[in-house]
Short mmCIF file of C-alpha atoms and ligand atoms in Angstrom, two decimals:
data_model
loop_
_atom_site.label_atom_id
_atom_site.label_comp_id
_atom_site.label_asym_id
_atom_site.label_seq_id
_atom_site.Cartn_x
_atom_site.Cartn_y
_atom_site.Cartn_z
CA MET A 20 4.30 -19.42 -28.65
CA GLU A 21 1.81 -17.06 -30.13
CA ILE A 22 -1.85 -17.28 -28.85
CA PRO A 23 -4.39 -15.80 -31.14
CA VAL A 24 -6.16 -12.85 -29.79
CA ALA A 25 -9.63 -14.34 -29.92
CA ALA A 26 -8.31 -17.46 -27.70
CA GLN A 27 -6.53 -15.01 -25.32
CA THR A 28 -9.48 -12.96 -24.88
CA LEU A 29 -11.66 -16.07 -24.25
CA LEU A 30 -9.01 -17.63 -21.92
CA ASN A 31 -8.81 -14.10 -19.93
CA ARG A 32 -12.73 -14.33 -19.45
CA LEU A 33 -12.35 -17.92 -17.93
CA PRO A 34 -12.79 -18.10 -13.99
CA LYS A 35 -9.38 -17.87 -12.49
CA GLY A 36 -9.62 -21.68 -11.05
CA VAL A 37 -10.52 -22.93 -14.48
CA THR A 38 -7.40 -21.23 -16.04
CA ARG A 39 -5.16 -22.48 -13.24
CA ARG A 40 -6.32 -26.13 -13.74
CA LEU A 41 -5.83 -25.77 -17.50
CA GLU A 42 -2.42 -24.36 -16.97
CA SER A 43 -1.38 -27.05 -14.73
CA VAL A 44 -2.54 -29.56 -17.19
CA LEU A 45 -0.62 -27.91 -20.06
CA GLU A 46 2.38 -27.71 -17.88
CA ARG A 47 2.52 -31.58 -17.27
CA LEU A 48 2.57 -32.27 -21.03
CA PRO A 49 6.12 -33.32 -21.78
CA VAL A 50 6.87 -30.68 -24.64
CA VAL A 51 4.90 -27.90 -23.41
CA GLY A 52 5.93 -28.36 -19.64
CA ASP A 53 9.75 -28.37 -20.86
CA LEU A 54 9.24 -25.16 -22.91
CA VAL A 55 7.56 -23.46 -20.08
CA ARG A 56 10.25 -24.55 -17.38
CA ALA A 57 13.06 -23.37 -19.78
CA GLU A 58 11.40 -19.93 -20.41
CA LYS A 59 10.89 -19.55 -16.62
CA LYS A 60 14.43 -20.43 -15.90
CA LYS A 61 15.68 -17.86 -18.62
CA VAL A 62 13.57 -15.03 -16.84
CA SER A 63 14.55 -16.15 -13.46
CA ASP A 64 18.42 -16.20 -14.47
CA SER A 65 18.16 -12.74 -16.00
CA MET A 66 16.47 -11.35 -12.90
CA LYS A 67 19.12 -12.75 -10.63
CA ALA A 68 21.87 -11.37 -12.99
CA SER A 69 20.14 -7.85 -12.96
CA ILE A 70 19.85 -7.92 -9.16
CA ARG A 71 23.60 -9.08 -8.80
CA LYS A 72 24.61 -6.09 -11.10
CA HIS A 73 23.04 -3.52 -8.74
CA ARG A 74 24.18 -5.13 -5.30
CA PRO A 75 26.84 -3.17 -3.48
CA THR A 76 29.91 -5.28 -3.00
CA GLU A 77 31.32 -3.56 0.14
CA LEU A 78 31.34 -5.97 3.44
CA ALA A 79 29.69 -8.65 1.41
CA PHE A 80 29.98 -12.04 3.37
CA SER A 81 28.91 -15.46 2.01
CA GLU A 82 28.33 -16.43 5.67
CA LEU A 83 28.77 -15.05 9.21
CA PRO A 84 32.36 -13.65 9.65
CA GLU A 85 34.44 -15.66 11.96
CA THR A 86 35.38 -12.63 13.96
CA GLY A 87 33.31 -9.43 14.16
CA VAL A 88 33.92 -6.43 12.01
CA ALA A 89 35.24 -3.30 13.77
CA THR A 90 32.28 -1.07 14.58
CA GLU A 91 33.94 1.97 13.17
CA MET A 92 34.63 0.27 9.86
CA LEU A 93 30.98 -0.92 9.77
CA LEU A 94 29.62 2.47 10.51
CA GLY A 95 31.75 4.04 7.69
CA THR A 96 30.59 1.66 5.22
CA LEU A 97 27.04 1.86 6.07
CA ARG A 98 27.41 5.65 5.81
CA GLU A 99 28.74 5.35 2.36
CA LEU A 100 26.08 2.94 1.28
CA SER A 101 23.18 5.04 2.59
CA ALA A 102 24.50 8.21 1.28
CA ARG A 103 24.82 6.73 -2.35
CA GLU A 104 21.21 5.51 -2.18
CA ALA A 105 19.72 8.92 -0.64
CA PRO A 106 19.86 11.17 -3.69
CA MET A 107 17.08 9.32 -5.38
CA TRP A 108 14.49 9.62 -2.58
CA ARG A 109 15.93 12.70 -0.96
CA ASP A 110 15.71 14.67 -4.18
CA GLY A 111 12.14 13.72 -4.99
CA LYS A 112 12.49 11.28 -7.74
CA VAL A 113 10.22 8.45 -6.19
CA SER A 114 6.57 8.05 -6.39
CA GLY A 115 5.35 7.71 -2.76
CA GLY A 116 8.10 5.85 -0.75
CA VAL A 117 9.35 8.71 1.55
CA TYR A 118 6.56 10.98 2.70
CA HIS A 119 8.61 13.53 4.61
CA GLY A 120 12.34 12.99 4.48
CA ASP A 121 13.43 16.50 5.62
CA GLU A 122 16.81 16.17 7.30
CA ARG A 123 15.88 17.78 10.49
CA HIS A 124 12.71 15.63 10.91
CA LEU A 125 14.85 12.51 10.37
CA ALA A 126 17.42 13.57 12.80
CA PHE A 127 14.69 14.14 15.50
CA LEU A 128 13.06 10.59 14.84
CA ASN A 129 16.39 9.11 14.97
CA GLU A 130 17.09 10.37 18.37
CA VAL A 131 13.75 9.39 19.71
CA TYR A 132 14.30 5.83 18.22
CA ALA A 133 17.80 5.63 19.93
CA LEU A 134 16.09 6.34 23.37
CA TYR A 135 13.69 3.47 23.07
CA SER A 136 15.68 1.07 20.75
CA GLN A 137 15.04 -1.72 23.59
CA ALA A 138 11.42 -1.10 24.15
CA ASN A 139 8.77 -3.90 23.78
CA PRO A 140 5.06 -3.10 24.34
CA LEU A 141 4.65 -6.85 25.02
CA HIS A 142 5.96 -5.81 28.24
CA ALA A 143 3.90 -2.98 29.22
CA ASP A 144 4.92 -3.03 32.94
CA VAL A 145 8.56 -2.37 31.84
CA TRP A 146 7.79 0.33 29.40
CA PRO A 147 4.50 2.15 30.49
CA SER A 148 5.51 5.13 28.42
CA VAL A 149 5.31 3.24 25.29
CA ALA A 150 1.80 1.67 26.22
CA ARG A 151 0.69 5.32 26.62
CA PHE A 152 2.21 6.55 23.33
CA GLU A 153 0.49 3.92 21.71
CA ALA A 154 -2.94 4.56 23.21
CA ASP A 155 -2.51 8.30 22.37
CA LEU A 156 -1.54 7.44 18.75
CA VAL A 157 -4.87 5.29 18.46
CA ALA A 158 -6.98 8.32 20.34
CA PHE A 159 -5.38 10.98 18.18
CA THR A 160 -6.12 9.13 14.99
CA ALA A 161 -9.79 8.03 16.03
CA LYS A 162 -10.48 11.83 16.42
CA LEU A 163 -9.11 12.78 13.20
CA MET A 164 -11.05 10.17 11.49
CA GLY A 165 -14.58 11.59 12.81
CA GLY A 166 -14.61 9.26 15.86
CA ASP A 167 -14.43 9.81 19.63
CA ALA A 168 -12.17 7.50 21.67
CA LYS A 169 -13.51 9.02 24.82
CA LEU A 170 -17.05 8.22 24.23
CA GLU A 171 -18.72 5.98 27.05
CA ASN A 172 -20.81 4.07 24.65
CA ASP A 173 -19.13 0.63 24.08
CA GLU A 174 -21.04 0.21 20.60
CA GLN A 175 -20.28 3.65 19.25
CA VAL A 176 -16.85 4.29 20.66
CA VAL A 177 -14.24 4.57 17.98
CA CYS A 178 -11.32 2.64 19.39
CA GLY A 179 -8.41 0.63 17.70
CA THR A 180 -4.80 -0.54 18.00
CA LEU A 181 -1.41 0.07 16.28
CA SER A 182 -0.06 -2.24 13.85
CA SER A 183 3.06 -2.60 11.73
CA GLY A 184 1.73 -1.07 8.52
CA GLY A 185 -1.17 -0.95 6.21
CA THR A 186 -1.30 -4.59 5.15
CA GLU A 187 -1.43 -5.62 8.71
CA SER A 188 -4.13 -3.09 9.55
CA ILE A 189 -6.31 -4.35 6.76
CA MET A 190 -5.58 -8.01 7.74
CA LEU A 191 -6.54 -7.40 11.25
CA ALA A 192 -9.72 -5.64 10.26
CA MET A 193 -10.63 -8.64 8.06
CA LYS A 194 -9.84 -11.04 10.93
CA ALA A 195 -12.00 -8.97 13.22
CA ALA A 196 -14.71 -8.86 10.54
CA ARG A 197 -14.57 -12.63 10.46
CA ASP A 198 -14.66 -13.53 13.89
CA LEU A 199 -17.60 -11.00 14.69
CA MET A 200 -19.73 -11.90 11.90
CA ARG A 201 -19.07 -15.79 12.67
CA THR A 202 -20.39 -14.92 16.24
CA ARG A 203 -23.36 -12.65 15.47
CA LYS A 204 -24.49 -14.18 12.33
CA GLY A 205 -23.21 -17.60 12.14
CA ILE A 206 -21.49 -17.01 8.95
CA THR A 207 -18.70 -19.59 8.49
CA ARG A 208 -17.49 -18.94 4.88
CA GLY A 209 -17.84 -15.34 4.49
CA ASN A 210 -16.81 -13.12 1.68
CA ILE A 211 -15.41 -9.61 1.27
CA VAL A 212 -16.81 -7.34 -1.50
CA ALA A 213 -14.05 -4.75 -2.67
CA PRO A 214 -13.60 -2.88 -5.79
CA ALA A 215 -10.87 -4.13 -8.15
CA SER A 216 -8.66 -0.90 -7.20
CA ALA A 217 -8.60 -1.85 -3.42
CA HIS A 218 -5.05 -2.85 -2.20
CA PRO A 219 -4.00 -6.67 -2.48
CA ALA A 220 -3.80 -6.56 1.37
CA PHE A 221 -7.58 -7.65 1.10
CA ASP A 222 -6.55 -10.61 -1.16
CA LYS A 223 -3.80 -11.51 1.20
CA ALA A 224 -6.31 -11.32 4.18
CA ALA A 225 -9.00 -13.47 2.39
CA HIS A 226 -6.23 -15.99 1.37
CA THR A 227 -4.83 -16.15 4.97
CA LEU A 228 -8.21 -16.10 6.82
CA GLY A 229 -10.00 -18.55 4.58
CA LEU A 230 -12.42 -16.04 3.25
CA GLU A 231 -13.48 -15.39 -0.31
CA ILE A 232 -12.85 -12.11 -1.96
CA ARG A 233 -15.18 -10.57 -4.60
CA ARG A 234 -13.49 -7.99 -6.79
CA VAL A 235 -15.92 -5.71 -8.51
CA GLU A 236 -14.82 -3.71 -11.66
CA VAL A 237 -14.56 -0.10 -11.07
CA GLN A 238 -15.88 2.88 -13.37
CA ASP A 239 -13.72 4.53 -15.94
CA ASP A 240 -12.86 7.33 -13.45
CA GLY A 241 -11.34 4.56 -11.19
CA ARG A 242 -14.01 4.77 -8.58
CA ALA A 243 -16.13 1.84 -7.15
CA ASP A 244 -19.29 1.24 -9.12
CA VAL A 245 -21.98 1.21 -6.42
CA GLU A 246 -24.57 -0.88 -8.39
CA ALA A 247 -22.03 -3.49 -9.03
CA MET A 248 -20.96 -3.64 -5.61
CA LYS A 249 -24.44 -4.06 -4.41
CA ALA A 250 -24.81 -6.99 -6.96
CA ALA A 251 -21.95 -8.78 -5.65
CA VAL A 252 -23.18 -8.86 -2.06
CA ASP A 253 -25.04 -12.06 -0.91
CA GLY A 254 -25.91 -13.74 2.42
CA ASN A 255 -22.33 -14.73 3.15
CA THR A 256 -21.04 -11.11 2.68
CA ILE A 257 -19.41 -9.99 5.92
CA VAL A 258 -17.72 -6.74 4.88
CA MET A 259 -17.68 -4.19 2.09
CA VAL A 260 -14.61 -2.13 1.40
CA GLY A 261 -14.00 1.18 -0.23
CA SER A 262 -10.63 3.17 -0.48
CA ALA A 263 -9.95 6.75 0.57
CA VAL A 264 -7.93 7.16 -1.56
CA SER A 265 -7.19 4.12 -3.85
CA PHE A 266 -3.57 3.26 -4.57
CA PRO A 267 -3.70 3.02 -8.45
CA HIS A 268 -5.66 6.12 -9.30
CA GLY A 269 -5.61 8.00 -6.07
CA VAL A 270 -9.46 8.59 -6.23
CA LEU A 271 -11.95 8.49 -3.37
CA ASP A 272 -14.50 5.85 -3.66
CA PRO A 273 -18.19 6.86 -2.94
CA ILE A 274 -17.68 5.90 0.68
CA GLU A 275 -20.93 7.77 1.74
CA THR A 276 -23.27 5.66 -0.41
CA LEU A 277 -21.25 2.56 -0.16
CA SER A 278 -21.17 2.62 3.69
CA GLU A 279 -24.88 3.49 3.86
CA LEU A 280 -25.72 0.49 1.46
CA ALA A 281 -23.61 -1.86 4.11
CA TYR A 282 -25.48 -0.27 6.92
CA GLU A 283 -29.04 -0.94 5.50
CA LYS A 284 -27.89 -4.74 4.86
CA GLY A 285 -26.37 -5.05 8.22
CA LEU A 286 -22.84 -5.55 6.90
CA LEU A 287 -19.64 -4.20 8.21
CA PHE A 288 -17.73 -1.43 6.00
CA HIS A 289 -14.13 -0.74 5.96
CA THR A 290 -12.64 2.32 4.62
CA ASP A 291 -8.98 1.83 3.68
CA ALA A 292 -7.60 5.33 4.47
CA CYS A 293 -4.02 3.82 4.69
CA LEU A 294 -2.78 6.17 1.80
CA GLY A 295 -5.39 8.84 2.18
CA GLY A 296 -6.42 9.34 5.92
CA PHE A 297 -3.74 11.66 7.14
CA ILE A 298 -4.07 14.01 3.98
CA LEU A 299 -7.82 13.89 3.84
CA ALA A 300 -8.31 14.58 7.49
CA PHE A 301 -6.61 18.01 6.85
CA ALA A 302 -7.66 18.71 3.29
CA ALA A 303 -10.65 20.97 4.12
CA ASP A 304 -8.44 23.11 6.48
CA ALA A 305 -5.78 23.19 3.62
CA GLY A 306 -8.31 24.61 1.26
CA PHE A 307 -9.30 21.39 -0.60
CA PRO A 308 -12.74 20.11 0.72
CA VAL A 309 -13.32 16.39 0.27
CA PRO A 310 -16.41 14.25 0.56
CA ARG A 311 -16.81 12.36 3.74
CA PHE A 312 -15.08 9.06 4.13
CA ASP A 313 -14.70 8.35 7.92
CA PHE A 314 -16.52 7.53 11.09
CA SER A 315 -18.82 10.50 10.78
CA LEU A 316 -20.70 8.09 8.47
CA ARG A 317 -22.75 5.79 10.41
CA GLY A 318 -22.09 2.85 8.14
CA VAL A 319 -18.37 2.73 8.57
CA THR A 320 -17.34 0.30 11.05
CA SER A 321 -13.64 0.11 10.68
CA MET A 322 -10.78 2.12 9.08
CA SER A 323 -7.13 1.80 8.40
CA ALA A 324 -4.81 4.85 8.25
CA ASP A 325 -1.08 4.66 8.05
CA THR A 326 1.23 6.80 10.36
CA HIS A 327 4.21 5.67 8.32
CA LYS A 328 2.93 7.17 5.19
CA PHE A 329 1.30 10.81 5.35
CA GLY A 330 1.64 10.51 9.19
CA TYR A 331 5.26 11.25 8.51
CA ALA A 332 6.63 8.81 11.06
CA ALA A 333 9.41 6.06 10.13
CA LYS A 334 8.29 2.92 8.40
CA GLY A 335 6.63 0.35 10.65
CA THR A 336 3.37 1.67 12.06
CA SER A 337 -0.28 2.27 11.06
CA VAL A 338 -3.38 2.60 12.99
CA VAL A 339 -6.45 0.26 12.69
CA LEU A 340 -9.70 1.66 13.99
CA TYR A 341 -13.14 0.17 14.79
CA ARG A 342 -16.58 1.44 15.61
CA GLY A 343 -17.43 -0.32 18.87
CA ARG A 344 -15.19 -2.33 21.39
CA ALA A 345 -16.85 -5.67 20.20
CA LEU A 346 -15.01 -5.49 16.88
CA ARG A 347 -11.78 -4.66 18.42
CA ARG A 348 -12.03 -7.52 20.75
CA ALA A 349 -12.59 -9.69 17.68
CA GLN A 350 -9.12 -8.89 16.61
CA TYR A 351 -7.19 -9.97 19.79
CA PHE A 352 -5.81 -13.34 20.27
CA THR A 353 -5.62 -14.87 23.89
CA THR A 354 -4.15 -18.22 25.03
CA PRO A 355 -5.07 -18.91 28.56
CA GLU A 356 -3.42 -22.34 28.78
CA TRP A 357 0.08 -22.10 27.52
CA SER A 358 2.80 -23.46 29.63
CA GLY A 359 4.77 -20.21 29.07
CA GLY A 360 2.12 -18.28 31.09
CA LEU A 361 -1.04 -16.31 30.09
CA TYR A 362 -0.72 -14.76 26.82
CA VAL A 363 -2.55 -12.09 24.88
CA THR A 364 -1.61 -9.90 21.78
CA PRO A 365 -3.69 -7.29 20.12
CA GLY A 366 -2.37 -8.12 16.65
CA PHE A 367 -0.33 -10.62 14.49
CA ALA A 368 2.91 -9.86 16.07
CA GLY A 369 4.23 -11.05 19.36
CA SER A 370 7.17 -8.70 20.42
CA ARG A 371 6.95 -5.23 18.69
CA PRO A 372 9.38 -2.37 18.32
CA GLY A 373 8.54 0.02 21.08
CA ALA A 374 11.02 2.52 19.48
CA LEU A 375 8.74 2.93 16.21
CA ILE A 376 5.81 3.52 18.41
CA ALA A 377 7.85 6.33 20.27
CA GLN A 378 8.93 8.03 17.09
CA ALA A 379 5.34 7.79 15.53
CA TRP A 380 4.05 9.57 18.68
CA ALA A 381 6.89 12.14 18.63
CA THR A 382 6.01 12.80 15.06
CA MET A 383 2.38 13.34 15.66
CA VAL A 384 2.93 15.63 18.69
CA SER A 385 5.82 17.65 17.18
CA LEU A 386 3.90 18.31 14.00
CA GLY A 387 0.63 19.12 15.67
CA ARG A 388 -2.55 19.75 13.72
CA GLU A 389 -1.13 23.04 12.38
CA GLY A 390 2.04 21.05 10.95
CA TYR A 391 -0.17 18.47 9.10
CA VAL A 392 -2.50 21.17 7.56
CA ARG A 393 0.66 23.04 6.42
CA HIS A 394 2.18 20.03 4.74
CA THR A 395 -1.22 18.71 3.37
CA LYS A 396 -1.45 22.17 1.71
CA SER A 397 1.91 22.00 0.23
CA VAL A 398 1.36 18.40 -1.09
CA LEU A 399 -2.04 19.30 -2.61
CA GLU A 400 -0.92 22.50 -4.31
CA THR A 401 2.15 20.90 -5.96
CA ALA A 402 -0.03 17.88 -6.93
CA ARG A 403 -2.36 20.41 -8.63
CA THR A 404 0.49 21.98 -10.62
CA ILE A 405 1.61 18.55 -11.65
CA ARG A 406 -1.80 17.38 -12.60
CA ARG A 407 -2.32 20.45 -14.65
CA GLY A 408 0.97 20.02 -16.36
CA ILE A 409 0.18 16.33 -17.30
CA GLU A 410 -3.23 17.43 -18.63
CA ALA A 411 -1.32 19.87 -20.88
CA ILE A 412 0.48 17.04 -22.69
CA PRO A 413 -1.90 16.08 -25.51
CA GLU A 414 -0.81 12.49 -25.67
CA LEU A 415 -1.75 11.95 -21.98
CA LYS A 416 -4.84 11.52 -20.11
CA VAL A 417 -5.37 11.76 -16.36
CA ILE A 418 -7.65 8.96 -14.90
CA GLY A 419 -10.47 10.24 -12.72
CA ASP A 420 -10.30 13.24 -10.46
CA PRO A 421 -7.52 12.87 -8.28
CA LEU A 422 -5.97 15.08 -5.61
CA TRP A 423 -2.34 13.86 -5.17
CA VAL A 424 -1.84 10.33 -6.57
CA ILE A 425 -2.01 11.20 -10.24
CA ALA A 426 -2.46 8.38 -12.76
CA PHE A 427 -2.23 8.83 -16.58
CA ARG A 428 -2.76 6.71 -19.36
CA SER A 429 -2.37 7.13 -23.30
CA GLU A 430 -4.05 6.28 -26.46
CA GLN A 431 -1.34 7.49 -28.67
CA VAL A 432 1.88 6.21 -26.95
CA ASP A 433 2.87 3.11 -25.03
CA VAL A 434 2.58 4.44 -21.49
CA TYR A 435 4.97 1.75 -20.13
CA ARG A 436 7.67 2.98 -22.68
CA VAL A 437 7.03 6.52 -21.01
CA LEU A 438 7.71 4.78 -17.67
CA ASP A 439 11.06 3.49 -18.97
CA GLU A 440 12.07 6.77 -20.43
CA MET A 441 11.17 8.48 -16.95
CA ALA A 442 13.44 5.62 -15.47
CA LYS A 443 16.25 6.65 -17.77
CA ARG A 444 15.84 10.24 -16.33
CA GLY A 445 16.23 9.02 -12.80
CA TRP A 446 12.49 8.70 -11.78
CA SER A 447 10.99 5.66 -9.99
CA LEU A 448 7.30 5.85 -10.88
CA ASN A 449 4.63 3.30 -10.55
CA GLY A 450 3.30 0.98 -13.55
CA LEU A 451 -0.33 0.04 -13.26
CA GLN A 452 -2.45 -2.27 -15.22
CA SER A 453 -6.11 -2.53 -16.50
CA PRO A 454 -5.89 -0.11 -18.00
CA PRO A 455 -2.08 0.43 -18.64
CA ALA A 456 -1.13 3.60 -16.91
CA VAL A 457 1.48 5.17 -14.74
CA HIS A 458 1.12 7.12 -11.50
CA LEU A 459 3.09 9.65 -9.32
CA CYS A 460 2.28 9.80 -5.62
CA VAL A 461 3.14 13.40 -4.75
CA THR A 462 4.70 13.69 -1.26
CA LEU A 463 6.70 16.51 0.60
CA ARG A 464 9.69 15.43 -1.30
CA HIS A 465 8.19 16.81 -4.54
CA THR A 466 7.23 19.93 -2.75
CA GLN A 467 11.02 20.99 -2.91
CA PRO A 468 11.56 24.00 -5.24
CA GLY A 469 11.94 22.91 -8.84
CA VAL A 470 10.89 19.30 -8.55
CA ALA A 471 7.44 19.69 -9.98
CA GLU A 472 8.90 21.60 -12.93
CA THR A 473 11.67 18.95 -13.50
CA PHE A 474 8.96 16.09 -13.39
CA LEU A 475 7.00 17.81 -16.07
CA SER A 476 9.88 18.56 -18.42
CA ASP A 477 11.15 15.14 -18.12
CA LEU A 478 7.69 13.91 -18.70
CA ARG A 479 7.30 15.96 -21.95
CA ALA A 480 10.71 14.72 -23.17
CA SER A 481 9.94 11.20 -22.27
CA VAL A 482 6.50 11.30 -24.43
CA GLU A 483 8.54 12.98 -27.19
CA ALA A 484 11.21 10.35 -27.19
CA VAL A 485 8.72 7.40 -27.37
CA ARG A 486 6.95 8.93 -30.28
CA GLY A 487 8.01 7.48 -33.56
CA THR A 488 10.94 5.27 -32.08
CA PRO A 489 10.68 1.38 -31.99
CA PRO A 490 10.11 -0.29 -28.64
CA SER A 491 13.08 -1.76 -26.96
CA LYS A 492 13.50 -5.19 -25.32
CA ASP A 493 14.72 -3.81 -22.06
CA GLY A 494 12.91 -2.02 -19.28
CA MET A 495 9.34 -2.53 -17.93
CA ALA A 496 7.62 -2.16 -21.14
CA PRO A 497 8.07 -5.62 -22.27
CA VAL A 498 7.39 -7.03 -18.72
CA TYR A 499 3.92 -5.23 -18.64
CA GLY A 500 3.25 -6.16 -22.15
CA LEU A 501 3.95 -9.87 -21.32
CA ALA A 502 2.03 -9.93 -18.30
CA SER A 503 -1.06 -8.41 -19.70
CA SER A 504 -1.13 -10.54 -22.83
CA LEU A 505 -0.54 -13.83 -20.95
CA PRO A 506 -3.99 -15.58 -20.43
CA PHE A 507 -2.30 -17.80 -17.67
CA LYS A 508 -1.88 -15.61 -14.69
CA GLY A 509 -0.28 -18.41 -12.71
CA VAL A 510 2.73 -17.99 -14.97
CA VAL A 511 2.91 -14.41 -13.97
CA SER A 512 2.54 -15.37 -10.21
CA ASP A 513 5.29 -17.81 -10.68
CA LEU A 514 7.48 -15.14 -12.11
CA LEU A 515 6.70 -12.65 -9.44
CA SER A 516 7.67 -15.46 -6.67
CA ALA A 517 10.77 -16.12 -8.83
CA TYR A 518 11.72 -12.31 -8.53
CA VAL A 519 11.41 -12.71 -4.69
CA ASP A 520 13.51 -15.90 -4.69
CA ALA A 521 16.05 -13.97 -6.72
CA LEU A 522 16.31 -11.23 -4.21
CA TYR A 523 17.22 -13.94 -1.66
CA ASP A 524 19.37 -16.22 -3.71
CA ALA A 525 21.26 -13.67 -5.91
C1 LIG B 624 -4.61 2.31 -0.31
C2 LIG B 624 -3.49 1.36 0.23
N1 LIG B 624 -4.08 0.51 1.23
C3 LIG B 624 -3.06 -0.34 1.73
C4 LIG B 624 -1.60 -0.21 1.59
C5 LIG B 624 -0.75 -1.23 2.21
O1 LIG B 624 0.12 -0.45 3.14
P1 LIG B 624 1.64 -1.13 3.60
O2 LIG B 624 2.39 -1.10 2.22
O3 LIG B 624 1.99 -0.14 4.58
O4 LIG B 624 1.26 -2.37 4.00
C6 LIG B 624 -1.21 0.83 0.59
C7 LIG B 624 0.13 0.87 0.41
O5 LIG B 624 0.58 1.71 -0.52
C8 LIG B 624 -2.20 1.53 -0.03
O6 LIG B 624 -1.82 2.59 -0.96
#
């Protein structure tokens, strides 16, 4: 079904709620509804088939085996499977994903994990060392992010908790903002003002916590537009958001101006440093000075920084920080009347993996400041080489002024086809939209000898390959093309959910 461009543009401009209603009305019409359902089924079946094709078949059971499989055999198979999957991330072909990955570092983390595999910080009396590791991680990170966890002043002390990852840190910070602003200002239907580039975790938080999110278009360089952010604030705004750096284009929002604006308006301000915190904190010492983004700015009231990204720990930890104990208190959950006893948790989870806390602590302590500066220098230097190489390709244009997450777009070639060509050469890069673009998040994996050079020569070859050849029906190009041309985003959301269904049901 072809929709004329003018009608599509109009539909794309309609508020989300209106298009959703229109969509559900259309889906209820007998013929249109059948057509849409048939198309969705086709796409969902083909997703399932593709997932099945890539699923390993070793030790695949349709239900719990009646008798246990011998551990030696299990271990043998697991070794084979993980060894088969390792080359892609180990050899630096993946954007982001694995941030350290050095063999000796991983062996060390595994040893620490093994020592604490049974630990659960819910039982602080049983594992007091884990409780201390957790407090240390928060205090180390607070200091790195321009705060001081030892300050006596309850209003100004930078404190926080550990969480399971960037998304949980952001959701917790938004929950704390909601609850504090409800008590302090009586705001019951609060909103979050965030740049369009901020991570979807803010949408998830708003959706889950009954808040409204106001997404504000960013400038052409990918950075938040201060005037537009200001215009989006009203009497129900509880918190403003900026990224340091943003996931799509790896750029630093004007945090100094935005946080000052929030301060003057009596709002909270969250710096999302999930991706950037553990690089930016060491960038100046590595020879790459950056603007301020942290608690050294008086308007910044909360931050998220992921130990499981450039903190180089295994997946499963992040730090959420607050200016003042009252904001952190607003994050906690307490139940004084439960028949199971007195209950309190700092975050969303109940039981938590103490082993992940121990290995995150061991990572930070084993690297020390010197280790982080050394790694930051190596990531930023490699990224500079890659950025210059991309800029030298006439068909590609780097978005904004990024340091290590480098996004490029093109007016001459279909950038999603370049993404597909790179995939054929073994690369797993990220496709972006509005505008169509692709990014590479440089990690320590890309600092290995020859990786940057291979990336650039593969990129040149990929651009060459798409120039003057007709588009194919496979790969990501048609998917992104379809997603951006569909006026009804509900259909796209449905297909995304169908993808998750397929992962479980295939
Ligand atoms: C800027 C930013 N914020 C938040 C997140 C969410 O982190 P996680 O995937 O650990 O939940 C990411 C993830 O890439 C990110 O880049």
